[in-house]
PDB file of C-alpha atoms in Angstrom:
ATOM      1  CA  MET A  21     -16.488 -26.257   4.447  1.00 35.00           C
ATOM      2  CA  GLU A  22     -12.981 -25.515   5.818  1.00 47.00           C
ATOM      3  CA  PHE A  23      -9.887 -26.103   3.708  1.00 58.00           C
ATOM      4  CA  ASP A  24      -7.887 -29.142   5.268  1.00 78.00           C
ATOM      5  CA  LEU A  25      -3.965 -28.652   4.697  1.00 76.00           C
ATOM      6  CA  VAL A  26      -2.974 -31.901   6.059  1.00 84.00           C
ATOM      7  CA  ASN A  27      -5.075 -33.712   3.853  1.00 84.00           C
ATOM      8  CA  ALA A  28      -4.567 -31.669   0.778  1.00 81.00           C
ATOM      9  CA  ALA A  29      -0.654 -31.870   1.309  1.00 82.00           C
ATOM     10  CA  GLU A  30      -1.057 -35.576   1.997  1.00 86.00           C
ATOM     11  CA  SER A  31      -2.886 -36.031  -1.405  1.00 87.00           C
ATOM     12  CA  GLN A  32      -0.441 -34.024  -3.515  1.00 82.00           C
ATOM     13  CA  ILE A  33       2.483 -35.700  -1.905  1.00 83.00           C
ATOM     14  CA  HIS A  34       0.796 -39.357  -2.582  1.00 86.00           C
ATOM     15  CA  ALA A  35       0.199 -38.078  -6.115  1.00 87.00           C
ATOM     16  CA  LEU A  36       3.841 -37.279  -6.741  1.00 80.00           C
ATOM     17  CA  GLY A  37       4.801 -40.691  -5.458  1.00 82.00           C
ATOM     18  CA  GLY A  38       5.785 -39.341  -1.966  1.00 79.00           C
ATOM     19  CA  ARG A  39       4.899 -40.145   1.514  1.00 83.00           C
ATOM     20  CA  MET A  40       3.527 -38.033   4.604  1.00 83.00           C
ATOM     21  CA  THR A  41       6.264 -38.343   7.361  1.00 86.00           C
ATOM     22  CA  THR A  42       5.478 -37.832  11.031  1.00 88.00           C
ATOM     23  CA  GLN A  43       7.881 -34.729  10.617  1.00 88.00           C
ATOM     24  CA  ARG A  44       5.580 -33.179   7.591  1.00 86.00           C
ATOM     25  CA  ARG A  45       2.717 -33.795   9.490  1.00 88.00           C
ATOM     26  CA  MET A  46       3.940 -32.089  12.473  1.00 91.00           C
ATOM     27  CA  ILE A  47       5.086 -28.770  10.527  1.00 91.00           C
ATOM     28  CA  LEU A  48       1.763 -28.607   8.935  1.00 88.00           C
ATOM     29  CA  GLN A  49      -0.084 -28.881  12.087  1.00 89.00           C
ATOM     30  CA  ALA A  50       2.231 -26.341  13.844  1.00 91.00           C
ATOM     31  CA  LEU A  51       1.567 -24.214  10.823  1.00 88.00           C
ATOM     32  CA  ILE A  52      -2.202 -24.588  11.513  1.00 85.00           C
ATOM     33  CA  GLU A  53      -1.917 -24.181  15.188  1.00 86.00           C
ATOM     34  CA  CYS A  54      -0.011 -20.695  14.738  1.00 82.00           C
ATOM     35  CA  ALA A  55      -2.598 -17.935  13.902  1.00 71.00           C
ATOM     36  CA  ASP A  56       0.125 -15.247  13.755  1.00 76.00           C
ATOM     37  CA  HIS A  57       2.050 -16.104  10.500  1.00 82.00           C
ATOM     38  CA  PRO A  58       4.985 -17.734  12.061  1.00 89.00           C
ATOM     39  CA  THR A  59       8.379 -17.965  10.790  1.00 89.00           C
ATOM     40  CA  ALA A  60      10.342 -21.174   9.705  1.00 92.00           C
ATOM     41  CA  GLU A  61      12.148 -20.912  13.061  1.00 92.00           C
ATOM     42  CA  GLU A  62       9.138 -20.397  14.853  1.00 91.00           C
ATOM     43  CA  ILE A  63       7.436 -23.523  13.232  1.00 93.00           C
ATOM     44  CA  TYR A  64      10.659 -25.195  13.975  1.00 95.00           C
ATOM     45  CA  GLN A  65      11.021 -24.296  17.555  1.00 94.00           C
ATOM     46  CA  LYS A  66       7.242 -25.565  17.994  1.00 93.00           C
ATOM     47  CA  VAL A  67       7.697 -28.916  16.461  1.00 94.00           C
ATOM     48  CA  ARG A  68      10.819 -29.635  18.212  1.00 93.00           C
ATOM     49  CA  GLU A  69       9.423 -29.607  21.654  1.00 93.00           C
ATOM     50  CA  LYS A  70       7.625 -32.828  20.273  1.00 92.00           C
ATOM     51  CA  ASN A  71      10.431 -34.139  17.961  1.00 92.00           C
ATOM     52  CA  PRO A  72      13.724 -32.847  19.332  1.00 93.00           C
ATOM     53  CA  GLY A  73      15.493 -34.475  16.092  1.00 91.00           C
ATOM     54  CA  LEU A  74      13.884 -32.193  13.810  1.00 92.00           C
ATOM     55  CA  ASN A  75      16.202 -30.296  11.674  1.00 93.00           C
ATOM     56  CA  LEU A  76      15.518 -26.515  10.706  1.00 94.00           C
ATOM     57  CA  SER A  77      16.302 -27.413   7.002  1.00 94.00           C
ATOM     58  CA  THR A  78      13.584 -29.935   7.160  1.00 93.00           C
ATOM     59  CA  VAL A  79      11.034 -27.195   8.163  1.00 94.00           C
ATOM     60  CA  TYR A  80      12.456 -25.011   5.201  1.00 92.00           C
ATOM     61  CA  ARG A  81      12.362 -27.467   2.738  1.00 91.00           C
ATOM     62  CA  THR A  82       8.632 -28.435   3.521  1.00 90.00           C
ATOM     63  CA  LEU A  83       7.280 -24.966   3.482  1.00 91.00           C
ATOM     64  CA  ARG A  84       9.112 -24.444   0.253  1.00 90.00           C
ATOM     65  CA  TRP A  85       7.281 -27.734  -1.068  1.00 86.00           C
ATOM     66  CA  LEU A  86       4.034 -26.409   0.092  1.00 84.00           C
ATOM     67  CA  GLU A  87       4.484 -22.899  -1.269  1.00 85.00           C
ATOM     68  CA  GLN A  88       5.377 -24.685  -4.527  1.00 85.00           C
ATOM     69  CA  HIS A  89       2.304 -26.415  -4.399  1.00 81.00           C
ATOM     70  CA  GLY A  90      -0.030 -23.493  -3.524  1.00 77.00           C
ATOM     71  CA  LEU A  91      -0.800 -24.810  -0.297  1.00 80.00           C
ATOM     72  CA  VAL A  92       1.153 -22.089   1.865  1.00 82.00           C
ATOM     73  CA  ASN A  93       1.879 -18.441   1.139  1.00 80.00           C
ATOM     74  CA  ALA A  94       5.363 -16.955   2.141  1.00 83.00           C
ATOM     75  CA  ARG A  95       4.839 -13.275   3.172  1.00 81.00           C
ATOM     76  CA  ARG A  96       7.752 -10.871   3.440  1.00 78.00           C
ATOM     77  CA  PHE A  97       7.377  -8.200   5.886  1.00 73.00           C
ATOM     78  CA  ASP A  98      10.956  -7.362   5.944  1.00 70.00           C
ATOM     79  CA  ASP A  99      14.249  -7.878   3.859  1.00 68.00           C
ATOM     80  CA  ASP A 100      15.774 -10.286   6.061  1.00 66.00           C
ATOM     81  CA  PRO A 101      14.498 -13.743   4.344  1.00 64.00           C
ATOM     82  CA  ARG A 102      14.750 -15.477   7.940  1.00 67.00           C
ATOM     83  CA  LEU A 103      11.916 -13.152   9.141  1.00 73.00           C
ATOM     84  CA  GLU A 104       9.791 -14.526   5.870  1.00 84.00           C
ATOM     85  CA  ARG A 105       6.277 -15.517   7.611  1.00 83.00           C
ATOM     86  CA  PHE A 106       4.049 -18.266   6.180  1.00 85.00           C
ATOM     87  CA  ASP A 107       0.392 -19.069   6.317  1.00 80.00           C
ATOM     88  CA  PRO A 108      -1.699 -21.672   5.060  1.00 77.00           C
ATOM     89  CA  VAL A 109      -3.678 -20.854   1.526  1.00 72.00           C
ATOM     90  CA  VAL A 110      -7.242 -20.573   2.782  1.00 63.00           C
ATOM     91  CA  GLU A 111      -8.923 -20.010  -0.549  1.00 56.00           C
ATOM     92  CA  GLU A 112      -7.737 -19.586  -3.744  1.00 56.00           C
ATOM     93  CA  GLY A 113      -7.731 -15.646  -5.099  1.00 59.00           C
ATOM     94  CA  GLU A 114      -8.542 -14.552  -1.525  1.00 71.00           C
ATOM     95  CA  ASP A 115      -7.291 -11.104  -0.589  1.00 77.00           C
ATOM     96  CA  HIS A 116      -5.211 -10.451   2.599  1.00 76.00           C
ATOM     97  CA  PHE A 117      -4.194  -7.527   4.336  1.00 85.00           C
ATOM     98  CA  HIS A 118      -1.665  -7.152   7.175  1.00 85.00           C
ATOM     99  CA  PHE A 119      -0.417  -4.492   9.748  1.00 89.00           C
ATOM    100  CA  ARG A 120       3.354  -5.007  10.790  1.00 85.00           C
ATOM    101  CA  CYS A 121       4.342  -3.013  13.896  1.00 88.00           C
ATOM    102  CA  ARG A 122       7.862  -1.562  12.885  1.00 87.00           C
ATOM    103  CA  LYS A 123       9.015  -1.558  16.776  1.00 90.00           C
ATOM    104  CA  CYS A 124       7.528  -5.069  18.017  1.00 87.00           C
ATOM    105  CA  ASN A 125       7.263  -6.980  14.688  1.00 81.00           C
ATOM    106  CA  GLN A 126       3.762  -7.874  15.484  1.00 82.00           C
ATOM    107  CA  ILE A 127       1.712  -8.846  12.504  1.00 84.00           C
ATOM    108  CA  THR A 128      -2.077  -8.244  12.293  1.00 86.00           C
ATOM    109  CA  GLU A 129      -4.169  -9.585   9.885  1.00 83.00           C
ATOM    110  CA  PHE A 130      -7.349  -7.594   9.254  1.00 85.00           C
ATOM    111  CA  ASP A 131     -10.009  -7.525   6.370  1.00 84.00           C
ATOM    112  CA  THR A 132     -11.787  -4.627   4.805  1.00 85.00           C
ATOM    113  CA  PRO A 133     -14.380  -4.113   2.161  1.00 87.00           C
ATOM    114  CA  LEU A 134     -12.667  -0.873   1.013  1.00 89.00           C
ATOM    115  CA  ILE A 135     -10.214  -2.999  -1.308  1.00 87.00           C
ATOM    116  CA  GLU A 136     -12.977  -3.719  -3.729  1.00 89.00           C
ATOM    117  CA  VAL A 137     -13.364   0.082  -4.223  1.00 92.00           C
ATOM    118  CA  VAL A 138      -9.275   0.245  -4.899  1.00 91.00           C
ATOM    119  CA  LYS A 139      -9.818  -2.965  -7.199  1.00 90.00           C
ATOM    120  CA  ALA A 140     -12.351  -1.223  -9.127  1.00 93.00           C
ATOM    121  CA  GLN A 141     -10.524   2.043  -9.586  1.00 94.00           C
ATOM    122  CA  PHE A 142      -7.485   0.235 -10.548  1.00 94.00           C
ATOM    123  CA  VAL A 143      -9.461  -1.641 -13.392  1.00 94.00           C
ATOM    124  CA  ASP A 144     -11.266   1.348 -14.482  1.00 95.00           C
ATOM    125  CA  CYS A 145      -7.763   3.448 -14.953  1.00 95.00           C
ATOM    126  CA  PHE A 146      -5.683   0.451 -16.134  1.00 95.00           C
ATOM    127  CA  GLY A 147      -7.924  -1.915 -17.619  1.00 92.00           C
ATOM    128  CA  GLY A 148      -7.343  -5.847 -16.813  1.00 91.00           C
ATOM    129  CA  ASN A 149      -8.801  -8.007 -14.308  1.00 91.00           C
ATOM    130  CA  VAL A 150      -7.865  -8.154 -10.689  1.00 89.00           C
ATOM    131  CA  GLU A 151      -7.778 -11.731  -9.256  1.00 84.00           C
ATOM    132  CA  ASN A 152      -6.627 -11.016  -5.834  1.00 79.00           C
ATOM    133  CA  ALA A 153      -4.764  -8.289  -3.633  1.00 83.00           C
ATOM    134  CA  THR A 154      -2.463  -8.293  -0.847  1.00 80.00           C
ATOM    135  CA  LEU A 155      -1.687  -5.162   1.402  1.00 84.00           C
ATOM    136  CA  VAL A 156       0.707  -4.298   4.213  1.00 84.00           C
ATOM    137  CA  PHE A 157       0.506  -1.468   6.355  1.00 89.00           C
ATOM    138  CA  TYR A 158       3.992  -0.267   8.358  1.00 89.00           C
ATOM    139  CA  GLY A 159       3.540   1.470  11.544  1.00 93.00           C
ATOM    140  CA  LEU A 160       3.531   1.637  15.357  1.00 95.00           C
ATOM    141  CA  CYS A 161       0.716  -0.596  16.666  1.00 92.00           C
ATOM    142  CA  SER A 162      -1.196   0.932  19.640  1.00 93.00           C
ATOM    143  CA  GLU A 163       0.918  -0.414  22.608  1.00 92.00           C
ATOM    144  CA  CYS A 164       3.960   0.557  21.080  1.00 93.00           C
ATOM    145  CA  SER A 165       2.655   4.003  19.719  1.00 93.00           C
ATOM    146  CA  LYS A 166       1.977   4.741  23.649  1.00 90.00           C
ATOM    147  CA  THR A 167       5.610   4.349  24.622  1.00 85.00           C
ATOM    148  CA  THR A 168       6.898   6.566  21.864  1.00 69.00           C
TER     149      THR A 168
END
């Protein structure tokens, strides 16, 4: 069964005595529809096409609330906080891997079974229990490396 971000957020908002506004719903839907880890400003631009009265601060507040309640992850691939990217939490404890091109800023999400080897090596060397892992590679994507 696929995780339903809108229903999960609506349940949590109602449990806290709030309500699911049209703007919140539109922000959530835009986040779901963006497969490329959008920034808050990219979500803002997408929603603003349908709702010109939307404020960027509403997008940021909604994303922060979702992050605090474990419904989205904020990913930083750069020191600039405006370039922070967001994605829905699909499954608690899920490993997550990315490649970021330093030239065009494209983010590529990927999966690899090799991380299980790295996690096992960590436990062997340092003990403890690895619950999940995130990994980011930085470099040039195939298109940008052709022009260098």
